[in-house]
Amino acid sequence: MELYNTLDRAVTDFVPIHEGRVTVYVCGPTVQSSPHLGHGRSAVSFDVLRRYLEWSGYDVMFVRNVTDIDDKIIDRAKAAGTTTDEIARESFVAFSSAYRSLGNLEPTIEPRATDHVGEMIALVELLIDSGHAYKSDGDVYFAVRSFPSYGKLSRHNVDDLRSGERIEPDERKRDPLDFALWKAAKPGEPEWDSPWGKGRPGWHIECSAMSSKYLGQPFDIHTGGSDLIFPHHENEIAQSEAAHGIPMANYWLHNGMLNLSGEKMAKSTGHVVTLHEALERWDPIAVRLFYLRTHYRKPLEFSESALDDAAASLSRLRSFRRRADRFLEGDADAEAIERFREAMDRDLDTAGALAVVFDVVRAGNTVMDEGGDATGHVLAFDEMMDVLGLVGDLDGKGDVDVSQIAADFGVPGATIDDLVELRTTLRAEKDWARADALRDRLAAVGITIEDSADGSTWHRS
RNA sequence: GGCGACGUGGCCGAGUGGUUAGGCAAGGGUCUGCAAAACCCUGGACCCGGGUUCGAUUCCCGGCGUCGCCUCCA
């Protein structure tokens, strides 16, 4: 399998440190507000990575962190007159439920920053002792120029960065590029005891501490959004590698941004469509399909029509699977599986992989139209859909109230199946008017009926 | 200014030095009481200008355009 490694700026063969085993660290969210479609894209991209690795036979340790202490969380807690814990908890619940709706597997471990302050302090001490960090007025800073390969991930060099306009001079720093490992406590803010007095960890240090605790160093794959390459991941590398003298992670994968009206979706500007809004309006699996139609490293433009397109596309997949229930014993079509694997091996080309899925759908439909055995197609379909995680409720049967329709048609208490049966009878009697009226009534409550030579079936619209 | 990505048919979007991407939408047809679903057919795409090559959408150079990062960010 080949993966694009940001460190190399190239697609390279993936070779895990330990045969048969892969360690993955996903930069999870800072739980300060509601997740938006961009967060969902990142989560889905790397959930597919994980599913594919597992399908390929690897034992995957998948760690996704939760950063539950940071400046924004503090600001929001102050503004809302509540605690940072409360803000983080609410946001975490929102992220978890949205991620689950999108069909993402639970991480093997989901560590929280606030549970690992001790590990962070130990790491900061190590950095101070080795001369890579210094105390200043209750803060601790990482000395960027003490780490010669600083910039190797983002391909920045420290002198270019120095000329950047956005760096605010700060007399507590020896060099404007230095970044905080530890911040001295301020009144009314969360604080922890440390050798440098009360305070809290800086951003970046939690990922260095938690990744090495759970995955060791180096581990195989570190992932996140491309907007984290600099400074977040660059700083993680500096911390972890300066402290331990060995690489932090071998492969760095970054997903492309989700755009809205041509610009990156970002919570800081309010330029967002929240996952909650999107999942209200579109089937969660359609949203997942929308993500996977585009290669994970490319920018992806949000639009309503793109989501509608994905939803229509999904209904094709579901229609196929719905009619294929009879063909579940046997072997998957090996050629299709092989083509699928070739696509996925190419740096997770899910768009190419989906083309294989649709090819199988067409072939399978043709076979079924001709009354043949579609087992190979159906099993290949199921296997590929499972790897992509497009496995939500196929037809969402249930929770539709048809009691009024049943009463109106003179069969009080009838179920949807009963009503479909009734319509079959009406059709046999060539009572087209009532049969069509029943179909229309059911359509009005979201039930689509399909007639075939084998009888009628229904599904949620 | 520095670093980087991208520009494919009506729309979305893979891939490739010469051979079918795929989806959605559209038109025509088959099937069907009608509908839905399905299947078949149709529309010969690769930003512009150079270069390399027998041949480039695919490689190289330049231009134009869009976007990301340059300490809030998935």
Coordinates of C-alpha atoms (C1' of nucleotides) in Angstrom, one line a residue:
Chain A
M1 CA 0.0 0.0 0.0
E2 CA 1.2 3.5 -0.8
L3 CA 0.5 6.6 1.3
Y4 CA 1.3 10.2 0.7
N5 CA 3.7 11.3 3.4
T6 CA 3.8 15.0 4.1
L7 CA 7.3 14.6 5.4
D8 CA 8.5 13.4 2.0
R9 CA 5.9 15.3 0.0
A10 CA 5.5 12.1 -2.0
V11 CA 3.6 8.9 -2.2
T12 CA 5.7 6.1 -0.7
D13 CA 5.3 2.5 0.2
F14 CA 3.8 2.0 3.6
V15 CA 5.9 -0.3 5.9
P16 CA 4.8 -0.5 9.5
I17 CA 7.4 -0.6 12.3
H18 CA 6.1 -4.0 13.5
E19 CA 4.9 -6.5 11.0
G20 CA 1.1 -7.0 11.1
R21 CA 0.5 -4.1 13.5
V22 CA -0.1 -0.4 12.9
T23 CA -0.2 2.5 15.3
V24 CA -2.2 5.5 14.3
Y25 CA -2.6 8.8 16.1
V26 CA -5.3 11.1 14.9
C27 CA -5.3 14.7 16.0
G28 CA -8.8 14.9 17.4
P29 CA -10.8 18.0 18.0
T30 CA -10.3 20.8 20.5
V31 CA -13.7 20.5 22.2
Q32 CA -14.7 24.2 22.2
S33 CA -17.8 24.2 20.0
S34 CA -19.9 22.2 17.6
P35 CA -18.3 20.1 15.0
H36 CA -18.8 21.3 11.4
L37 CA -18.6 19.5 8.1
G38 CA -14.8 19.9 7.9
H39 CA -14.3 18.0 11.1
G40 CA -16.5 15.3 9.7
R41 CA -14.4 15.0 6.6
S42 CA -11.2 14.6 8.6
A43 CA -12.7 12.0 10.9
V44 CA -14.2 10.0 8.0
S45 CA -11.0 10.2 6.0
F46 CA -9.0 8.5 8.7
D47 CA -11.7 6.2 9.8
V48 CA -11.5 4.8 6.3
L49 CA -7.7 4.5 6.7
R50 CA -8.2 2.5 9.8
R51 CA -10.9 0.3 8.3
Y52 CA -8.8 -0.4 5.3
L53 CA -5.7 -1.3 7.3
E54 CA -7.8 -3.7 9.4
W55 CA -9.3 -5.2 6.3
S56 CA -5.8 -5.6 5.0
G57 CA -5.0 -7.8 8.0
Y58 CA -3.3 -5.3 10.3
D59 CA -4.0 -5.1 14.0
V60 CA -4.6 -1.4 14.3
M61 CA -4.1 0.7 17.5
F62 CA -6.1 3.8 16.7
V63 CA -5.8 6.7 19.2
R64 CA -7.8 9.9 18.7
N65 CA -7.2 12.5 21.3
V66 CA -9.5 15.1 22.8
T67 CA -8.0 18.5 23.6
D68 CA -10.2 19.7 26.4
I69 CA -8.2 22.6 27.7
D70 CA -7.2 25.6 25.7
D71 CA -7.6 29.4 25.4
K72 CA -10.8 29.2 23.4
I73 CA -12.5 26.8 25.8
I74 CA -11.6 29.2 28.6
D75 CA -12.9 32.2 26.7
R76 CA -16.2 30.4 26.0
A77 CA -16.6 29.3 29.5
K78 CA -16.1 32.9 30.7
A79 CA -18.6 34.2 28.2
A80 CA -21.2 31.6 29.1
G81 CA -20.6 31.9 32.8
T82 CA -19.8 28.3 33.2
T83 CA -16.8 26.0 33.6
T84 CA -14.3 24.8 31.0
D85 CA -15.2 21.3 31.9
E86 CA -18.8 22.0 31.1
I87 CA -18.0 23.5 27.7
A88 CA -15.7 20.7 26.9
R89 CA -18.2 18.0 28.0
E90 CA -21.0 19.5 25.9
S91 CA -18.8 19.9 22.8
F92 CA -17.4 16.4 23.3
V93 CA -20.8 14.9 23.3
A94 CA -21.7 16.8 20.1
F95 CA -18.5 15.6 18.4
S96 CA -19.0 12.0 19.5
S97 CA -22.6 11.7 18.4
A98 CA -21.9 13.4 15.0
Y99 CA -18.9 11.2 14.4
R100 CA -20.9 8.1 15.3
S101 CA -23.7 9.1 12.9
L102 CA -21.3 9.4 10.1
G103 CA -20.4 5.7 10.6
N104 CA -17.0 6.2 12.2
L105 CA -15.7 3.4 14.4
E106 CA -14.9 4.2 18.0
P107 CA -11.1 4.8 18.5
T108 CA -9.2 2.2 20.4
I109 CA -8.3 4.8 22.9
E110 CA -9.6 8.3 23.2
P111 CA -7.4 10.1 25.7
R112 CA -8.2 13.6 27.1
A113 CA -5.6 16.2 27.6
T114 CA -6.7 17.0 31.1
D115 CA -6.1 13.4 32.2
H116 CA -2.5 13.6 31.1
V117 CA -1.1 16.8 32.6
G118 CA 1.3 14.7 34.6
E119 CA 2.8 13.2 31.4
M120 CA 3.0 16.6 29.9
I121 CA 4.9 18.1 32.8
A122 CA 7.3 15.2 32.7
L123 CA 7.9 15.9 29.0
V124 CA 8.4 19.6 29.6
E125 CA 10.9 18.8 32.4
L126 CA 12.8 16.6 30.0
L127 CA 13.0 19.4 27.5
I128 CA 14.2 21.9 30.1
D129 CA 16.9 19.5 31.3
S130 CA 18.1 18.9 27.8
G131 CA 18.3 22.6 27.0
H132 CA 15.5 22.7 24.5
A133 CA 13.2 24.7 26.7
Y134 CA 13.4 27.5 29.3
K135 CA 11.4 29.0 32.1
S136 CA 10.3 32.6 31.9
D137 CA 8.1 34.3 34.4
G138 CA 6.1 31.1 35.2
D139 CA 5.8 30.2 31.5
V140 CA 7.9 27.6 29.8
Y141 CA 8.9 28.0 26.2
F142 CA 10.4 25.7 23.6
A143 CA 13.5 27.1 22.1
V144 CA 12.9 26.6 18.4
R145 CA 16.4 27.3 17.4
S146 CA 17.7 24.6 19.6
F147 CA 16.1 22.1 17.3
P148 CA 18.0 22.2 14.0
S149 CA 15.5 20.4 11.9
Y150 CA 12.6 22.6 12.9
G151 CA 10.5 23.2 9.8
K152 CA 11.1 19.8 8.2
L153 CA 7.4 18.9 8.0
S154 CA 6.0 22.3 6.8
R155 CA 9.1 23.1 4.8
H156 CA 9.5 26.4 6.5
N157 CA 12.8 27.7 7.5
V158 CA 13.1 29.7 10.7
D159 CA 14.4 32.8 8.9
D160 CA 11.4 33.0 6.6
L161 CA 9.1 32.5 9.6
R162 CA 10.9 35.3 11.4
S163 CA 9.9 37.8 8.7
G164 CA 6.3 36.8 9.1
E165 CA 4.1 39.7 10.2
R166 CA 1.8 37.7 12.4
I167 CA 4.3 37.0 15.1
E168 CA 3.8 39.3 18.0
P169 CA 6.9 40.3 19.9
D170 CA 6.8 39.0 23.5
E171 CA 9.4 39.9 26.0
R172 CA 9.0 36.6 27.8
K173 CA 10.3 34.7 24.8
R174 CA 13.9 34.7 23.8
D175 CA 13.0 34.3 20.2
P176 CA 9.6 35.3 18.7
L177 CA 9.3 31.8 17.1
D178 CA 9.4 30.1 20.5
F179 CA 6.1 28.6 21.6
A180 CA 4.6 27.9 25.0
L181 CA 4.9 24.5 26.6
W182 CA 3.4 25.7 29.8
K183 CA 1.4 28.8 30.6
A184 CA 1.4 30.4 34.1
A185 CA -2.0 30.4 35.7
K186 CA -4.2 33.5 35.5
P187 CA -6.9 34.2 38.0
G188 CA -10.2 32.4 37.4
E189 CA -8.7 29.9 35.0
P190 CA -8.1 26.2 35.4
E191 CA -4.7 25.4 36.8
W192 CA -2.5 22.5 37.7
D193 CA 0.5 22.3 40.0
S194 CA 3.9 22.1 38.3
P195 CA 7.6 22.6 39.1
W196 CA 7.2 26.1 37.7
G197 CA 4.2 27.0 39.7
K198 CA 0.5 26.7 38.9
G199 CA -0.5 26.8 35.3
R200 CA -1.7 24.9 32.4
P201 CA -0.2 23.2 29.4
G202 CA 0.2 24.9 26.1
W203 CA -1.3 23.7 22.8
H204 CA 0.8 21.0 21.1
I205 CA 2.3 19.3 24.2
E206 CA -0.7 17.1 24.8
C207 CA -0.3 15.3 21.5
S208 CA 3.4 14.7 22.1
A209 CA 2.7 13.3 25.6
M210 CA -0.3 11.2 24.8
S211 CA 0.9 9.7 21.5
S212 CA 4.1 8.4 23.1
K213 CA 2.3 7.1 26.1
Y214 CA -0.1 5.0 24.1
L215 CA 1.8 4.3 20.9
G216 CA 5.4 4.7 21.8
Q217 CA 8.0 6.5 19.7
P218 CA 8.2 6.4 16.8
F219 CA 4.8 5.2 15.9
D220 CA 3.5 4.5 12.4
I221 CA 1.0 7.1 11.3
H222 CA 0.1 10.6 12.5
T223 CA -2.9 12.2 10.9
G224 CA -4.8 15.5 10.9
G225 CA -6.1 18.3 8.8
S226 CA -3.7 20.1 6.5
D227 CA -4.2 23.2 8.5
L228 CA -2.4 21.5 11.4
I229 CA 0.8 21.0 9.5
F230 CA 2.1 24.3 10.8
P231 CA 2.4 25.1 13.6
H232 CA 0.8 22.3 15.4
H233 CA 2.5 19.2 13.9
E234 CA 5.7 21.0 13.4
N235 CA 5.8 21.8 17.1
E236 CA 4.8 18.3 18.1
I237 CA 7.8 17.0 16.1
A238 CA 10.1 19.5 17.7
Q239 CA 8.9 18.6 21.2
S240 CA 8.9 14.8 20.8
E241 CA 12.1 14.5 18.8
A242 CA 14.1 17.0 20.9
A243 CA 13.0 15.2 24.0
H244 CA 13.7 11.7 22.8
G245 CA 16.2 12.0 20.0
I246 CA 14.3 9.7 17.7
P247 CA 11.5 10.3 15.1
M248 CA 8.0 10.9 16.4
A249 CA 6.1 9.2 13.6
N250 CA 7.0 7.7 10.3
Y251 CA 4.1 8.8 8.2
W252 CA 2.3 12.1 8.4
L253 CA -1.1 12.2 6.6
H254 CA -3.1 15.3 6.1
N255 CA -6.6 15.7 4.7
G256 CA -7.6 18.6 2.5
M257 CA -9.9 21.4 3.7
L258 CA -13.6 21.5 3.2
N259 CA -14.6 24.8 1.5
L260 CA -17.7 26.8 1.6
S261 CA -18.2 29.4 -1.2
G262 CA -14.6 28.8 -2.1
E263 CA -13.2 29.4 1.3
K264 CA -12.1 27.1 4.1
M265 CA -14.8 26.3 6.6
A266 CA -13.5 27.5 9.9
K267 CA -15.2 27.8 13.3
S268 CA -13.1 30.9 14.1
T269 CA -14.9 32.9 11.5
G270 CA -18.3 31.3 11.8
H271 CA -18.0 30.4 8.1
V272 CA -19.4 27.0 8.7
V273 CA -22.1 24.4 8.1
T274 CA -22.4 22.4 11.3
L275 CA -22.6 18.7 11.2
H276 CA -25.7 18.9 13.2
E277 CA -27.4 21.0 10.4
A278 CA -26.1 18.8 7.7
L279 CA -27.2 15.6 9.4
E280 CA -30.7 16.9 9.9
R281 CA -31.0 17.6 6.3
W282 CA -29.2 14.7 4.6
D283 CA -28.8 11.1 5.4
P284 CA -25.6 10.7 7.4
I285 CA -24.3 8.0 5.0
A286 CA -25.0 10.4 2.1
V287 CA -22.7 12.9 3.9
R288 CA -20.1 10.2 4.3
L289 CA -20.4 9.4 0.6
F290 CA -20.1 13.1 -0.3
Y291 CA -16.7 13.0 1.5
L292 CA -15.5 9.8 0.0
R293 CA -16.2 10.8 -3.6
T294 CA -13.2 13.1 -3.5
H295 CA -9.7 12.1 -2.7
Y296 CA -9.0 13.0 0.9
R297 CA -6.1 15.3 0.2
K298 CA -8.0 17.5 -2.3
P299 CA -10.0 20.5 -1.3
L300 CA -13.7 19.7 -1.3
E301 CA -16.3 22.3 -2.0
F302 CA -19.6 22.1 0.0
S303 CA -22.8 22.8 -1.8
E304 CA -26.4 21.7 -1.4
S305 CA -26.4 20.2 -4.9
A306 CA -23.3 18.2 -4.1
L307 CA -25.0 16.7 -1.1
D308 CA -28.2 16.1 -3.1
D309 CA -26.1 14.4 -5.7
A310 CA -24.4 12.2 -3.1
A311 CA -27.8 11.3 -1.7
A312 CA -29.1 10.3 -5.2
S313 CA -26.0 8.3 -5.7
L314 CA -26.5 6.5 -2.3
S315 CA -30.0 5.6 -3.2
R316 CA -28.7 3.7 -6.2
L317 CA -26.4 1.7 -3.9
R318 CA -29.3 1.0 -1.5
S319 CA -31.7 0.0 -4.3
F320 CA -29.2 -2.5 -5.4
R321 CA -28.6 -4.0 -2.0
R322 CA -32.3 -4.1 -1.2
R323 CA -33.1 -6.4 -4.1
A324 CA -30.1 -8.6 -3.4
D325 CA -31.0 -10.3 -0.1
R326 CA -31.1 -13.7 -1.7
F327 CA -27.5 -13.8 -2.6
L328 CA -25.5 -14.0 0.6
E329 CA -24.0 -17.4 0.6
G330 CA -20.7 -17.9 -1.4
D331 CA -17.6 -15.9 -2.4
A332 CA -17.1 -12.3 -3.3
D333 CA -16.1 -11.5 -6.9
A334 CA -12.4 -11.7 -6.6
E335 CA -11.7 -9.4 -9.6
A336 CA -13.8 -6.6 -8.2
I337 CA -12.1 -7.0 -4.8
E338 CA -8.7 -6.8 -6.5
R339 CA -9.6 -3.6 -8.4
F340 CA -10.9 -2.1 -5.2
R341 CA -7.7 -3.0 -3.4
E342 CA -5.6 -1.5 -6.2
A343 CA -7.5 1.8 -5.9
M344 CA -7.3 1.9 -2.1
D345 CA -3.6 1.0 -2.2
R346 CA -3.1 4.1 -4.1
D347 CA -3.1 6.5 -1.2
L348 CA -6.7 5.6 -0.3
D349 CA -8.3 6.5 -3.6
T350 CA -11.8 6.2 -2.4
A351 CA -13.2 7.9 -5.5
G352 CA -11.6 5.2 -7.6
A353 CA -12.7 2.5 -5.2
L354 CA -16.3 3.8 -5.5
A355 CA -16.1 3.4 -9.2
V356 CA -15.5 -0.3 -8.6
V357 CA -18.5 -0.4 -6.3
F358 CA -20.7 1.2 -8.9
D359 CA -19.4 -1.2 -11.6
V360 CA -20.3 -4.1 -9.4
V361 CA -23.8 -2.6 -8.9
R362 CA -24.4 -2.4 -12.6
A363 CA -23.1 -5.9 -13.2
G364 CA -25.1 -7.3 -10.3
N365 CA -28.3 -5.5 -11.4
T366 CA -27.8 -6.9 -14.9
V367 CA -27.4 -10.4 -13.6
M368 CA -30.5 -10.1 -11.4
D369 CA -32.5 -8.6 -14.3
E370 CA -31.6 -11.7 -16.3
G371 CA -32.6 -14.0 -13.4
G372 CA -29.0 -15.1 -12.7
D373 CA -26.9 -15.5 -9.6
A374 CA -25.5 -12.3 -8.3
T375 CA -23.8 -13.7 -5.2
G376 CA -20.3 -12.7 -6.2
H377 CA -21.4 -9.1 -6.9
V378 CA -23.4 -8.8 -3.8
L379 CA -20.7 -10.1 -1.5
A380 CA -18.1 -8.0 -3.1
F381 CA -20.4 -5.0 -2.7
D382 CA -20.9 -5.7 1.0
E383 CA -17.2 -6.1 1.6
M384 CA -16.3 -2.9 -0.1
M385 CA -19.1 -0.9 1.5
D386 CA -18.0 -2.1 4.8
V387 CA -14.4 -1.0 4.3
L388 CA -15.7 2.4 3.2
G389 CA -18.0 2.5 6.2
L390 CA -21.1 3.1 4.1
V391 CA -23.1 0.7 6.1
G392 CA -26.0 2.6 7.6
D393 CA -29.5 1.5 7.7
L394 CA -30.4 0.3 4.2
D395 CA -34.0 1.2 4.1
G396 CA -34.7 2.6 7.6
K397 CA -37.8 0.5 8.0
G398 CA -40.0 1.3 10.9
D399 CA -41.2 4.3 12.9
V400 CA -43.6 5.5 10.2
D401 CA -47.2 6.0 11.4
V402 CA -49.6 4.4 8.9
S403 CA -52.6 4.0 11.3
Q404 CA -54.7 6.7 9.6
I405 CA -54.0 5.2 6.1
A406 CA -54.9 1.8 7.5
A407 CA -58.2 3.1 8.9
D408 CA -59.0 4.9 5.7
F409 CA -58.6 1.8 3.7
G410 CA -60.8 -0.2 6.0
V411 CA -58.0 -2.2 7.7
P412 CA -57.5 -0.6 11.1
G413 CA -54.2 -1.6 12.7
A414 CA -52.6 -2.8 9.5
T415 CA -48.9 -2.6 9.2
I416 CA -47.0 -1.3 6.2
D417 CA -46.5 -4.9 5.1
D418 CA -50.2 -5.5 5.4
L419 CA -51.0 -2.4 3.3
V420 CA -48.6 -3.5 0.6
E421 CA -50.3 -6.9 0.7
L422 CA -53.7 -5.2 0.4
R423 CA -52.4 -3.2 -2.6
T424 CA -51.2 -6.4 -4.2
T425 CA -54.8 -7.8 -3.9
L426 CA -56.3 -4.6 -5.3
R427 CA -53.9 -4.8 -8.3
A428 CA -54.9 -8.4 -8.8
E429 CA -58.4 -7.2 -9.0
K430 CA -57.3 -4.5 -11.4
D431 CA -58.6 -1.9 -9.0
W432 CA -56.0 0.6 -10.2
A433 CA -57.6 3.6 -8.7
R434 CA -57.5 2.3 -5.1
A435 CA -54.1 0.7 -5.6
D436 CA -52.6 3.9 -6.9
A437 CA -54.3 5.9 -4.2
L438 CA -52.8 3.6 -1.5
R439 CA -49.4 4.0 -3.1
D440 CA -49.8 7.8 -3.1
R441 CA -50.8 7.9 0.5
L442 CA -47.8 5.8 1.5
A443 CA -45.5 7.9 -0.6
A444 CA -46.8 11.0 1.2
V445 CA -45.5 9.5 4.5
G446 CA -42.2 8.6 3.0
I447 CA -42.8 5.0 1.9
T448 CA -41.9 4.1 -1.6
I449 CA -43.4 1.0 -3.2
E450 CA -41.7 -0.8 -6.0
D451 CA -43.5 -3.5 -8.0
S452 CA -41.6 -6.3 -9.7
A453 CA -42.3 -9.6 -11.2
D454 CA -41.6 -11.1 -7.8
G455 CA -44.1 -8.9 -6.0
S456 CA -44.0 -5.6 -4.3
T457 CA -41.5 -4.2 -1.9
W458 CA -41.3 -1.0 0.1
H459 CA -38.6 1.2 1.6
R460 CA -38.3 4.6 3.1
S461 CA -38.0 7.3 0.6
Chain B
rG1 C1' 7.0 38.2 0.5
rG2 C1' 8.0 32.6 1.9
rC3 C1' 6.1 27.4 1.5
rG4 C1' 2.5 24.2 -0.8
rA5 C1' -1.9 22.3 -3.5
rC6 C1' -5.2 22.5 -7.4
rG7 C1' -7.5 23.9 -12.6
rU8 C1' -10.9 17.3 -16.4
rG9 C1' -17.2 16.8 -20.4
rG10 C1' -24.0 20.4 -18.1
rC11 C1' -22.5 19.6 -12.6
rC12 C1' -19.3 16.6 -9.2
rG13 C1' -15.0 14.0 -9.6
rA14 C1' -10.8 9.5 -10.5
rG15 C1' -6.9 8.2 -13.5
rU16 C1' -3.3 7.7 -17.5
rG17 C1' 2.5 9.2 -22.2
rG18 C1' -1.1 6.2 -27.2
rU19 C1' -6.5 1.6 -25.1
rU20 C1' -14.1 2.3 -20.6
rA21 C1' -13.2 5.9 -14.9
rG22 C1' -17.5 6.5 -11.8
rG23 C1' -21.7 9.3 -9.9
rC24 C1' -25.5 13.1 -10.7
rA25 C1' -28.4 15.6 -14.3
rA26 C1' -30.3 15.4 -19.7
rG27 C1' -32.3 13.0 -24.3
rG28 C1' -33.8 8.3 -26.6
rG29 C1' -35.1 3.1 -25.9
rU30 C1' -36.4 -1.8 -23.2
rC31 C1' -39.4 -3.6 -19.3
rU32 C1' -44.1 -2.2 -16.8
rG33 C1' -51.6 -1.4 -16.0
rC34 C1' -49.4 3.4 -14.4
rA35 C1' -45.3 4.6 -11.3
rA36 C1' -40.7 3.3 -9.1
rA37 C1' -36.4 0.5 -9.7
rA38 C1' -33.3 -1.7 -13.3
rC39 C1' -30.8 -2.4 -18.1
rC40 C1' -29.2 -0.5 -23.1
rC41 C1' -27.9 3.7 -26.3
rU42 C1' -26.4 9.1 -27.0
rG43 C1' -23.4 13.5 -25.9
rG44 C1' -15.8 11.8 -28.0
rA45 C1' -13.6 16.3 -21.6
rC46 C1' -8.9 17.3 -19.8
rC47 C1' -7.0 26.4 -18.2
rC48 C1' -3.5 29.1 -21.9
rG49 C1' 1.4 29.4 -24.4
rG50 C1' 5.9 27.0 -25.3
rG51 C1' 9.2 22.5 -24.9
rU52 C1' 10.5 17.0 -24.8
rU53 C1' 8.3 12.9 -27.7
rC54 C1' 6.5 9.1 -33.3
rG55 C1' 2.5 10.8 -30.0
rA56 C1' 0.7 14.7 -23.9
rU57 C1' -4.9 15.7 -20.7
rU58 C1' -0.7 12.9 -18.4
rC59 C1' 6.5 14.9 -18.3
rC60 C1' 9.4 20.0 -18.3
rC61 C1' 9.3 25.5 -18.4
rG62 C1' 6.4 30.0 -18.4
rG63 C1' 1.7 32.4 -17.8
rC64 C1' -3.3 33.0 -15.9
rG65 C1' -6.8 31.5 -12.3
rU66 C1' -8.5 29.3 -7.6
rC67 C1' -7.3 27.7 -2.8
rG68 C1' -4.4 26.4 1.8
rC69 C1' -0.5 27.4 5.6
rC70 C1' 3.0 31.3 7.5
rU71 C1' 1.5 30.6 15.6
rC72 C1' -7.2 30.2 16.4
rC73 C1' -7.9 26.0 13.1
rA74 C1' -9.9 19.0 11.0

